[in-house]
CSV table of C-alpha atoms and ligand atoms in Angstrom, one decimal:
chain,number,residue,atom,x,y,z
A,1,MET,CA,84.2,-8.3,103.2
A,2,GLU,CA,86.2,-8.5,100.0
A,3,LYS,CA,84.3,-9.7,96.9
A,4,ARG,CA,85.3,-13.1,95.6
A,5,THR,CA,86.3,-13.3,92.0
A,6,PRO,CA,84.3,-16.1,90.3
A,7,ALA,CA,86.3,-19.0,88.9
A,8,ILE,CA,85.2,-18.3,85.4
A,9,LEU,CA,87.0,-14.9,85.7
A,10,GLY,CA,90.1,-16.5,87.1
A,11,GLY,CA,89.3,-16.7,90.8
A,12,GLN,CA,89.4,-19.7,93.1
A,13,LYS,CA,86.7,-22.3,92.9
A,14,ALA,CA,83.9,-21.8,95.5
A,15,PHE,CA,83.8,-25.5,96.2
A,16,ASP,CA,87.2,-27.3,96.2
A,17,PRO,CA,86.8,-30.3,96.0
A,18,GLY,CA,83.5,-29.9,94.1
A,19,ILE,CA,80.2,-31.1,95.4
A,20,PRO,CA,78.2,-34.0,93.9
A,21,PHE,CA,75.3,-33.3,91.6
A,22,THR,CA,73.4,-35.9,93.6
A,23,ALA,CA,74.1,-38.8,95.9
A,24,PRO,CA,71.9,-41.8,96.9
A,25,THR,CA,70.4,-41.7,100.3
A,26,THR,CA,70.3,-45.3,101.5
A,27,PRO,CA,69.4,-46.9,104.9
A,28,ALA,CA,72.2,-47.4,107.4
A,29,TRP,CA,74.4,-50.4,106.7
A,30,GLU,CA,73.3,-52.0,110.0
A,31,GLU,CA,69.7,-52.0,108.8
A,32,VAL,CA,70.4,-53.9,105.6
A,33,ALA,CA,73.4,-56.0,106.6
A,34,PRO,CA,71.5,-58.9,108.3
A,35,SER,CA,69.2,-59.5,105.3
A,36,LEU,CA,72.1,-59.1,102.8
A,37,GLU,CA,74.1,-61.6,104.8
A,38,LYS,CA,71.3,-64.1,105.2
A,39,MET,CA,70.5,-63.9,101.5
A,40,TYR,CA,74.2,-64.3,100.5
A,41,ARG,CA,74.7,-67.3,102.8
A,42,SER,CA,71.4,-68.9,101.6
A,43,GLY,CA,72.7,-68.9,98.0
A,44,TRP,CA,69.3,-67.6,96.8
A,45,LEU,CA,70.5,-64.5,94.9
A,46,THR,CA,67.6,-63.9,92.6
A,47,LYS,CA,63.9,-64.7,92.2
A,48,GLY,CA,63.8,-65.2,96.0
A,49,PRO,CA,61.8,-64.2,99.1
A,50,TYR,CA,63.2,-60.7,99.4
A,51,LEU,CA,61.8,-59.7,96.0
A,52,ARG,CA,58.3,-60.9,97.1
A,53,LEU,CA,58.6,-58.9,100.3
A,54,PHE,CA,59.6,-55.8,98.4
A,55,GLU,CA,56.7,-56.2,96.0
A,56,GLU,CA,54.2,-56.7,98.8
A,57,LYS,CA,55.4,-53.7,100.6
A,58,MET,CA,55.3,-51.5,97.5
A,59,ALA,CA,51.8,-52.6,96.5
A,60,LYS,CA,50.6,-51.6,100.0
A,61,LEU,CA,52.5,-48.3,100.0
A,62,LEU,CA,51.2,-47.3,96.6
A,63,ASP,CA,47.8,-48.7,97.1
A,64,VAL,CA,47.8,-50.8,94.0
A,65,LYS,CA,46.9,-54.5,93.3
A,66,TYR,CA,50.2,-55.5,91.7
A,67,ALA,CA,53.8,-54.1,92.1
A,68,ILE,CA,56.3,-56.0,90.1
A,69,GLY,CA,60.1,-55.6,90.7
A,70,VAL,CA,62.1,-55.5,87.4
A,71,SER,CA,65.7,-54.7,86.4
A,72,SER,CA,65.0,-51.0,85.5
A,73,CYS,CA,62.2,-48.6,84.7
A,74,THR,CA,63.2,-49.0,81.0
A,75,SER,CA,62.6,-52.8,81.0
A,76,GLY,CA,59.4,-52.2,83.0
A,77,LEU,CA,58.2,-49.8,80.3
A,78,ILE,CA,59.2,-52.2,77.5
A,79,LEU,CA,57.4,-55.1,79.1
A,80,GLY,CA,54.3,-53.1,80.2
A,81,LEU,CA,53.8,-51.7,76.7
A,82,GLN,CA,54.3,-55.2,75.2
A,83,ALA,CA,51.6,-56.4,77.6
A,84,LEU,CA,49.0,-54.0,76.1
A,85,GLN,CA,49.2,-56.1,72.8
A,86,LEU,CA,48.5,-53.1,70.6
A,87,ASP,CA,48.1,-53.1,66.8
A,88,LYS,CA,51.6,-52.9,65.3
A,89,ASP,CA,50.2,-52.1,61.9
A,90,LYS,CA,49.0,-48.7,63.0
A,91,GLY,CA,51.8,-48.1,65.3
A,92,GLU,CA,51.9,-44.5,66.7
A,93,ILE,CA,52.2,-43.6,70.4
A,94,ILE,CA,51.9,-40.0,71.5
A,95,VAL,CA,54.5,-39.0,74.0
A,96,PRO,CA,55.8,-35.7,75.4
A,97,SER,CA,59.2,-34.9,74.0
A,98,PHE,CA,60.3,-33.3,77.2
A,99,SER,CA,61.5,-36.5,78.9
A,100,PHE,CA,64.4,-38.9,79.2
A,101,MET,CA,65.4,-41.0,76.2
A,102,ALA,CA,64.3,-44.2,77.9
A,103,THR,CA,60.6,-43.1,77.6
A,104,PHE,CA,60.9,-43.1,73.8
A,105,HIS,CA,63.2,-46.1,73.5
A,106,SER,CA,60.6,-48.3,75.2
A,107,ILE,CA,58.2,-47.3,72.4
A,108,TRP,CA,60.8,-48.0,69.7
A,109,TRP,CA,61.8,-51.4,71.2
A,110,ASN,CA,58.1,-52.4,70.9
A,111,GLY,CA,58.1,-51.5,67.2
A,112,PHE,CA,56.0,-48.4,67.5
A,113,LYS,CA,56.7,-44.8,66.4
A,114,PRO,CA,56.9,-42.1,69.1
A,115,VAL,CA,54.9,-39.1,68.0
A,116,PHE,CA,56.3,-36.2,70.0
A,117,VAL,CA,54.2,-33.5,71.5
A,118,ASP,CA,54.9,-30.3,73.5
A,119,CYS,CA,54.9,-29.8,77.3
A,120,GLU,CA,53.3,-27.0,79.4
A,121,PRO,CA,55.7,-24.1,79.8
A,122,ASP,CA,55.4,-24.0,83.6
A,123,THR,CA,54.9,-27.6,84.8
A,124,PHE,CA,57.1,-29.2,82.0
A,125,THR,CA,54.6,-32.0,81.9
A,126,VAL,CA,52.6,-32.9,78.8
A,127,ASP,CA,50.3,-30.4,77.2
A,128,VAL,CA,47.1,-32.5,77.0
A,129,ASP,CA,45.6,-30.3,74.3
A,130,GLN,CA,48.6,-31.0,72.1
A,131,MET,CA,48.1,-34.7,72.8
A,132,ARG,CA,44.5,-34.4,71.6
A,133,ARG,CA,45.6,-32.6,68.4
A,134,ALA,CA,48.1,-35.3,67.6
A,135,ILE,CA,45.6,-38.2,67.7
A,136,THR,CA,45.1,-39.8,64.3
A,137,PRO,CA,43.6,-43.2,63.2
A,138,ASN,CA,47.2,-44.5,63.6
A,139,THR,CA,47.4,-43.7,67.3
A,140,VAL,CA,47.4,-46.8,69.5
A,141,ALA,CA,48.2,-45.4,72.9
A,142,LEU,CA,49.1,-42.3,75.0
A,143,ALA,CA,52.2,-42.1,77.2
A,144,ALA,CA,53.0,-39.4,79.7
A,145,VAL,CA,55.7,-38.5,82.3
A,146,SER,CA,55.7,-36.9,85.8
A,147,VAL,CA,58.8,-34.7,85.0
A,148,PHE,CA,61.3,-34.4,87.9
A,149,GLY,CA,58.6,-35.8,90.1
A,150,ASN,CA,56.0,-33.1,89.4
A,151,PRO,CA,52.8,-35.1,88.7
A,152,LEU,CA,51.3,-34.7,85.2
A,153,ASP,CA,47.6,-34.0,84.8
A,154,PHE,CA,46.6,-37.6,85.2
A,155,ALA,CA,42.8,-36.8,85.2
A,156,ALA,CA,43.0,-34.9,81.8
A,157,VAL,CA,45.2,-37.6,80.1
A,158,GLU,CA,42.9,-40.4,81.4
A,159,ARG,CA,39.8,-38.5,80.1
A,160,LEU,CA,41.4,-38.2,76.7
A,161,GLY,CA,42.3,-41.8,76.7
A,162,LYS,CA,38.7,-42.8,77.5
A,163,GLU,CA,37.2,-40.4,74.9
A,164,TYR,CA,39.3,-41.9,72.1
A,165,ASP,CA,39.4,-45.5,73.5
A,166,LEU,CA,43.2,-45.4,73.8
A,167,PRO,CA,45.2,-47.1,76.5
A,168,VAL,CA,47.4,-44.8,78.6
A,169,PHE,CA,50.6,-45.7,80.4
A,170,TYR,CA,53.0,-43.7,82.4
A,171,ASP,CA,56.7,-43.3,82.8
A,172,SER,CA,56.8,-42.6,86.5
A,173,ALA,CA,60.6,-43.0,86.8
A,174,HIS,CA,60.8,-39.9,89.0
A,175,GLY,CA,57.5,-40.6,90.8
A,176,LEU,CA,58.4,-42.4,94.0
A,177,GLY,CA,57.7,-39.7,96.7
A,178,THR,CA,55.3,-37.8,94.5
A,179,ILE,CA,51.7,-37.1,95.8
A,180,TYR,CA,48.9,-36.4,93.3
A,181,GLU,CA,45.5,-35.3,94.7
A,182,GLY,CA,46.4,-36.8,98.1
A,183,LYS,CA,47.7,-40.2,96.8
A,184,PRO,CA,51.0,-41.6,95.8
A,185,LEU,CA,51.4,-42.5,92.2
A,186,GLY,CA,51.0,-46.2,91.1
A,187,GLY,CA,47.4,-46.8,90.2
A,188,HIS,CA,47.0,-44.7,87.0
A,189,GLY,CA,46.4,-45.9,83.5
A,190,SER,CA,47.2,-49.4,82.3
A,191,PHE,CA,50.4,-49.3,84.2
A,192,GLU,CA,53.2,-47.1,85.6
A,193,SER,CA,56.9,-47.8,85.6
A,194,PHE,CA,59.2,-46.4,88.3
A,195,SER,CA,63.0,-46.3,88.5
A,196,LEU,CA,65.1,-47.4,91.4
A,197,SER,CA,68.4,-46.3,90.0
A,198,PRO,CA,70.7,-44.4,92.3
A,199,THR,CA,69.6,-40.9,91.3
A,200,LYS,CA,66.0,-41.6,92.5
A,201,LEU,CA,64.6,-41.1,96.0
A,202,LEU,CA,64.2,-44.8,96.5
A,203,THR,CA,67.0,-46.8,95.1
A,204,GLY,CA,67.9,-50.5,95.1
A,205,GLY,CA,71.3,-49.8,93.4
A,206,GLU,CA,69.5,-50.5,90.2
A,207,GLY,CA,66.0,-51.7,89.5
A,208,GLY,CA,62.5,-50.7,88.5
A,209,LEU,CA,58.9,-51.3,89.6
A,210,VAL,CA,55.8,-51.7,87.5
A,211,THR,CA,52.5,-51.1,89.1
A,212,THR,CA,49.1,-52.0,87.7
A,213,ASN,CA,45.6,-53.0,88.8
A,214,SER,CA,45.3,-55.4,85.8
A,215,GLU,CA,45.9,-59.0,86.5
A,216,LYS,CA,46.5,-59.6,82.8
A,217,ILE,CA,49.2,-57.0,82.6
A,218,ALA,CA,50.8,-58.2,85.8
A,219,LYS,CA,51.0,-61.8,84.6
A,220,HIS,CA,52.5,-60.7,81.3
A,221,ILE,CA,55.2,-58.7,83.1
A,222,ILE,CA,56.0,-61.4,85.6
A,223,ALA,CA,56.7,-63.9,82.8
A,224,GLY,CA,58.1,-61.2,80.6
A,225,ARG,CA,60.9,-60.3,83.0
A,226,ASP,CA,61.9,-64.0,82.8
A,227,TYR,CA,62.3,-64.3,79.0
A,228,GLY,CA,58.5,-64.6,78.5
A,229,ASN,CA,58.7,-68.1,80.1
A,230,PRO,CA,55.6,-68.7,82.1
A,231,GLY,CA,57.4,-71.6,83.9
A,232,SER,CA,56.7,-74.3,81.2
A,233,TYR,CA,59.5,-73.2,78.8
A,234,GLU,CA,56.8,-72.6,76.2
A,235,CYS,CA,57.0,-68.8,75.5
A,236,PRO,CA,53.9,-67.3,74.1
A,237,TYR,CA,55.8,-64.0,73.5
A,238,VAL,CA,59.4,-62.8,73.5
A,239,GLY,CA,60.4,-61.5,76.9
A,240,LEU,CA,63.6,-60.2,78.4
A,241,ASN,CA,65.9,-61.0,81.3
A,242,ALA,CA,64.6,-58.1,83.4
A,243,ARG,CA,64.7,-59.6,86.9
A,244,MET,CA,65.5,-57.7,90.0
A,245,ALA,CA,68.2,-59.4,92.1
A,246,GLU,CA,67.6,-60.1,95.8
A,247,ALA,CA,70.3,-57.6,96.9
A,248,ASN,CA,68.5,-54.8,95.0
A,249,ALA,CA,65.2,-55.8,96.6
A,250,ILE,CA,66.7,-55.8,100.1
A,251,ILE,CA,68.1,-52.3,99.7
A,252,ALA,CA,65.0,-50.9,98.1
A,253,ALA,CA,62.6,-52.5,100.6
A,254,LYS,CA,64.4,-51.0,103.6
A,255,GLY,CA,64.7,-47.6,101.8
A,256,ALA,CA,60.9,-47.6,101.3
A,257,ASP,CA,60.6,-47.1,105.1
A,258,TYR,CA,62.2,-43.7,104.6
A,259,LEU,CA,60.7,-42.7,101.3
A,260,GLU,CA,58.3,-40.2,102.9
A,261,SER,CA,61.0,-38.5,104.9
A,262,TYR,CA,63.2,-38.3,101.8
A,263,ALA,CA,60.4,-36.6,99.8
A,264,GLN,CA,59.7,-34.2,102.6
A,265,TYR,CA,63.3,-33.3,103.0
A,266,ARG,CA,63.8,-32.7,99.2
A,267,ASN,CA,60.8,-30.3,99.4
A,268,LYS,CA,62.7,-28.4,102.0
A,269,VAL,CA,65.8,-28.3,99.8
A,270,ALA,CA,63.7,-27.0,96.9
A,271,GLN,CA,62.1,-24.4,99.1
A,272,ALA,CA,65.5,-23.2,100.3
A,273,TYR,CA,66.7,-22.9,96.7
A,274,LYS,CA,63.5,-20.9,95.8
A,275,GLU,CA,64.0,-18.6,98.7
A,276,GLY,CA,67.7,-18.2,98.0
A,277,LEU,CA,67.2,-17.3,94.3
A,278,SER,CA,63.8,-15.6,94.2
A,279,ASP,CA,65.2,-12.1,94.3
A,280,LEU,CA,67.2,-12.6,91.1
A,281,PRO,CA,65.5,-11.4,87.9
A,282,GLY,CA,65.0,-13.9,85.1
A,283,LEU,CA,65.2,-17.1,87.2
A,284,THR,CA,62.0,-19.1,87.5
A,285,PHE,CA,61.1,-22.5,88.8
A,286,GLN,CA,59.0,-25.5,87.8
A,287,THR,CA,55.3,-25.0,88.9
A,288,ILE,CA,54.2,-27.9,91.0
A,289,ARG,CA,50.6,-29.0,90.2
A,290,ALA,CA,48.0,-27.9,92.7
A,291,HIS,CA,47.0,-30.4,95.4
A,292,SER,CA,50.2,-32.3,94.7
A,293,ARG,CA,53.7,-32.7,96.0
A,294,SER,CA,56.7,-33.2,93.8
A,295,SER,CA,59.3,-35.8,94.7
A,296,TYR,CA,61.9,-33.2,93.5
A,297,LYS,CA,63.9,-35.9,91.9
A,298,ASP,CA,65.5,-32.9,90.3
A,299,PHE,CA,65.4,-29.2,91.1
A,300,ALA,CA,65.2,-27.2,87.9
A,301,VAL,CA,65.7,-23.5,87.2
A,302,ILE,CA,64.7,-21.7,84.0
A,303,VAL,CA,67.3,-19.1,83.1
A,304,GLY,CA,65.4,-16.3,81.3
A,305,PRO,CA,67.0,-13.4,79.3
A,306,GLU,CA,66.5,-10.9,82.2
A,307,PHE,CA,69.1,-12.8,84.2
A,308,GLY,CA,71.7,-11.4,81.8
A,309,ILE,CA,73.7,-14.7,81.7
A,310,SER,CA,72.8,-17.4,79.3
A,311,ARG,CA,72.0,-20.9,80.5
A,312,ASP,CA,75.1,-22.3,78.9
A,313,THR,CA,77.4,-19.7,80.4
A,314,LEU,CA,75.8,-20.1,83.9
A,315,SER,CA,76.2,-23.9,83.6
A,316,LYS,CA,79.9,-23.5,82.6
A,317,ALA,CA,80.5,-20.9,85.4
A,318,LEU,CA,78.9,-23.2,88.0
A,319,THR,CA,80.8,-26.2,86.8
A,320,MET,CA,84.0,-24.2,87.2
A,321,GLU,CA,83.0,-23.3,90.8
A,322,GLY,CA,82.7,-27.0,91.6
A,323,VAL,CA,78.9,-27.0,91.3
A,324,PRO,CA,77.9,-29.7,88.8
A,325,ASN,CA,74.6,-29.2,87.0
A,326,ARG,CA,72.6,-30.7,84.2
A,327,ALA,CA,70.6,-29.4,81.3
A,328,TYR,CA,67.8,-32.0,81.6
A,329,PHE,CA,66.3,-32.7,79.0
A,330,ASN,CA,68.5,-31.2,76.3
A,331,PRO,CA,68.3,-32.4,73.6
A,332,ALA,CA,64.6,-33.2,74.0
A,333,GLY,CA,63.2,-36.4,72.4
A,334,HIS,CA,62.3,-35.0,69.0
A,335,LYS,CA,65.8,-33.6,68.7
A,336,LEU,CA,67.7,-36.8,69.4
A,337,SER,CA,69.4,-38.0,66.2
A,338,CYS,CA,67.9,-41.5,66.6
A,339,TYR,CA,64.4,-39.9,66.2
A,340,ALA,CA,65.5,-37.2,63.8
A,341,GLN,CA,63.0,-38.4,61.2
A,342,SER,CA,60.2,-36.9,63.4
A,343,GLN,CA,61.1,-33.4,62.2
A,344,VAL,CA,58.5,-31.6,64.4
A,345,HIS,CA,58.9,-28.2,65.9
A,346,LEU,CA,57.8,-28.0,69.5
A,347,PRO,CA,58.3,-24.4,70.6
A,348,VAL,CA,57.6,-24.8,74.3
A,349,THR,CA,59.8,-27.9,74.7
A,350,GLU,CA,62.6,-26.3,72.8
A,351,LYS,CA,62.4,-23.2,74.9
A,352,VAL,CA,62.4,-25.1,78.2
A,353,SER,CA,65.1,-27.4,77.0
A,354,ASP,CA,67.3,-24.5,75.9
A,355,SER,CA,67.0,-22.5,79.1
A,356,ILE,CA,66.8,-25.1,81.9
A,357,VAL,CA,69.5,-26.0,84.4
A,358,CYS,CA,69.1,-28.6,87.2
A,359,LEU,CA,71.0,-27.8,90.4
A,360,PRO,CA,72.5,-30.3,92.9
A,361,ILE,CA,69.9,-32.0,95.1
A,362,SER,CA,69.7,-35.1,97.2
A,363,SER,CA,67.6,-36.4,100.1
A,364,HIS,CA,70.4,-35.6,102.6
A,365,MET,CA,71.9,-32.4,101.2
A,366,ASP,CA,72.9,-29.9,103.8
A,367,LEU,CA,70.7,-26.8,103.6
A,368,GLU,CA,73.9,-24.7,104.2
A,369,LEU,CA,75.2,-26.0,100.9
A,370,VAL,CA,72.0,-24.8,99.2
A,371,SER,CA,72.5,-21.3,100.5
A,372,LYS,CA,76.2,-21.4,99.5
A,373,ILE,CA,75.2,-22.4,95.9
A,374,CYS,CA,72.6,-19.6,95.9
A,375,GLU,CA,75.3,-17.2,97.0
A,376,VAL,CA,77.6,-18.3,94.2
A,377,ILE,CA,74.7,-17.7,91.7
A,378,HIS,CA,74.3,-14.2,93.2
A,379,GLU,CA,78.0,-13.5,92.7
A,380,LEU,CA,77.8,-14.6,89.1
A,381,TYR,CA,74.8,-12.3,88.6
A,382,GLU,CA,76.9,-9.4,90.0
A,383,VAL,CA,79.5,-9.9,87.3
A,384,ARG,CA,77.0,-10.7,84.5
A,385,GLU,CA,78.2,-8.0,82.2
A,386,GLN,CA,81.7,-9.4,82.1
A,387,LEU,CA,80.3,-12.9,81.2
A,388,SER,CA,78.2,-12.0,78.2
B,1,PLP,C1,61.9,-40.1,82.8
B,1,PLP,C2,62.8,-41.3,82.9
B,1,PLP,N1,62.4,-42.4,82.4
B,1,PLP,C3,63.1,-43.6,82.4
B,1,PLP,C4,64.3,-43.6,83.0
B,1,PLP,C5,65.1,-44.8,83.0
B,1,PLP,O1,65.2,-45.4,84.3
B,1,PLP,P1,66.1,-46.7,84.5
B,1,PLP,O2,67.5,-46.2,84.5
B,1,PLP,O3,65.6,-47.3,85.8
B,1,PLP,O4,65.8,-47.6,83.3
B,1,PLP,C6,64.8,-42.4,83.5
B,1,PLP,C7,66.2,-42.4,84.2
B,1,PLP,O5,66.5,-41.5,84.9
B,1,PLP,C8,64.1,-41.2,83.5
B,1,PLP,O6,64.6,-40.0,83.9
């Protein structure tokens, strides 16, 4: 068979039209339509019975006392952190830099300073020893993230929190579908906040979910998502409009029935990528923590020097082939200009951030497509000398 000339060298695109980077997997229309219609005709569009049903379902699924639907993971993080009522005068929260901007922004919106620490080179989740070293008398809390759905070392972070009497909270935006030590996420630390935006395994269109076993935190968030109004109009603190609309709750509640199958399927996609790329030198994959399952919200590849093509060139070449890809998280938190005053050097985060590329994945992606993408990456590898 004649060899294909890659698009970056003037050949035809491998995928024309291009493929999506991701696409939401939602329940069949027939499954959500009756509830959507009923809700629409009732005129009860927000703060209604479907939100309560969704919350009850998620509390059961995640085995946690309180599951509170909010407008986004970001608003959940902002309100959850506010609920901890920490000392503003001290004001530092230790957080891994290898995360999405919303993790740090929630800290900033509460008037605290994010103190960035490094991640582990293989799991990309927080390096707990670095966290320990970053603790000072100004530290008021620890925050951590299950990156791409790979669970962080919850046990180690929680031990550290106990040792220094610091509350711990989690950005679990990618964590629906994750299993840690045999259990879904949801019951760790003071609270966890999940995202239901369309790139996540479980989506409501938009939305978030805060889980906690603390009644005090739950009450704070329930009033906090409604401007801080406990019902009397007398606000003891400043809240947000962070409500989840009924339409979002209906879609997410039905999707929850399929979450486990979505997570299992994404693990198959990830496995197919690994098998399809493992013979190429210089490409490595995120290490999933032992006794755990990643949700594989994203499938990440590290492009090492032995591959012979830089991450940026590979990314450009794939884009030209119609294979969208993302360099998550680049820049990492400590490199974002809004946090530039932090001026720390985090060698592991910087290395991961400079060499990572996330490939297309969804909960219904055809495995044939995965092997075609792997084939394209092999073709690029064959012409690596012409690309450098
Ligand atoms: C790690 C992380 N945290 C927070 C968020 C924000 O989620 P949302 O868009 O629901 O606010 C995201 C979004 O993808 C994320 O990746």
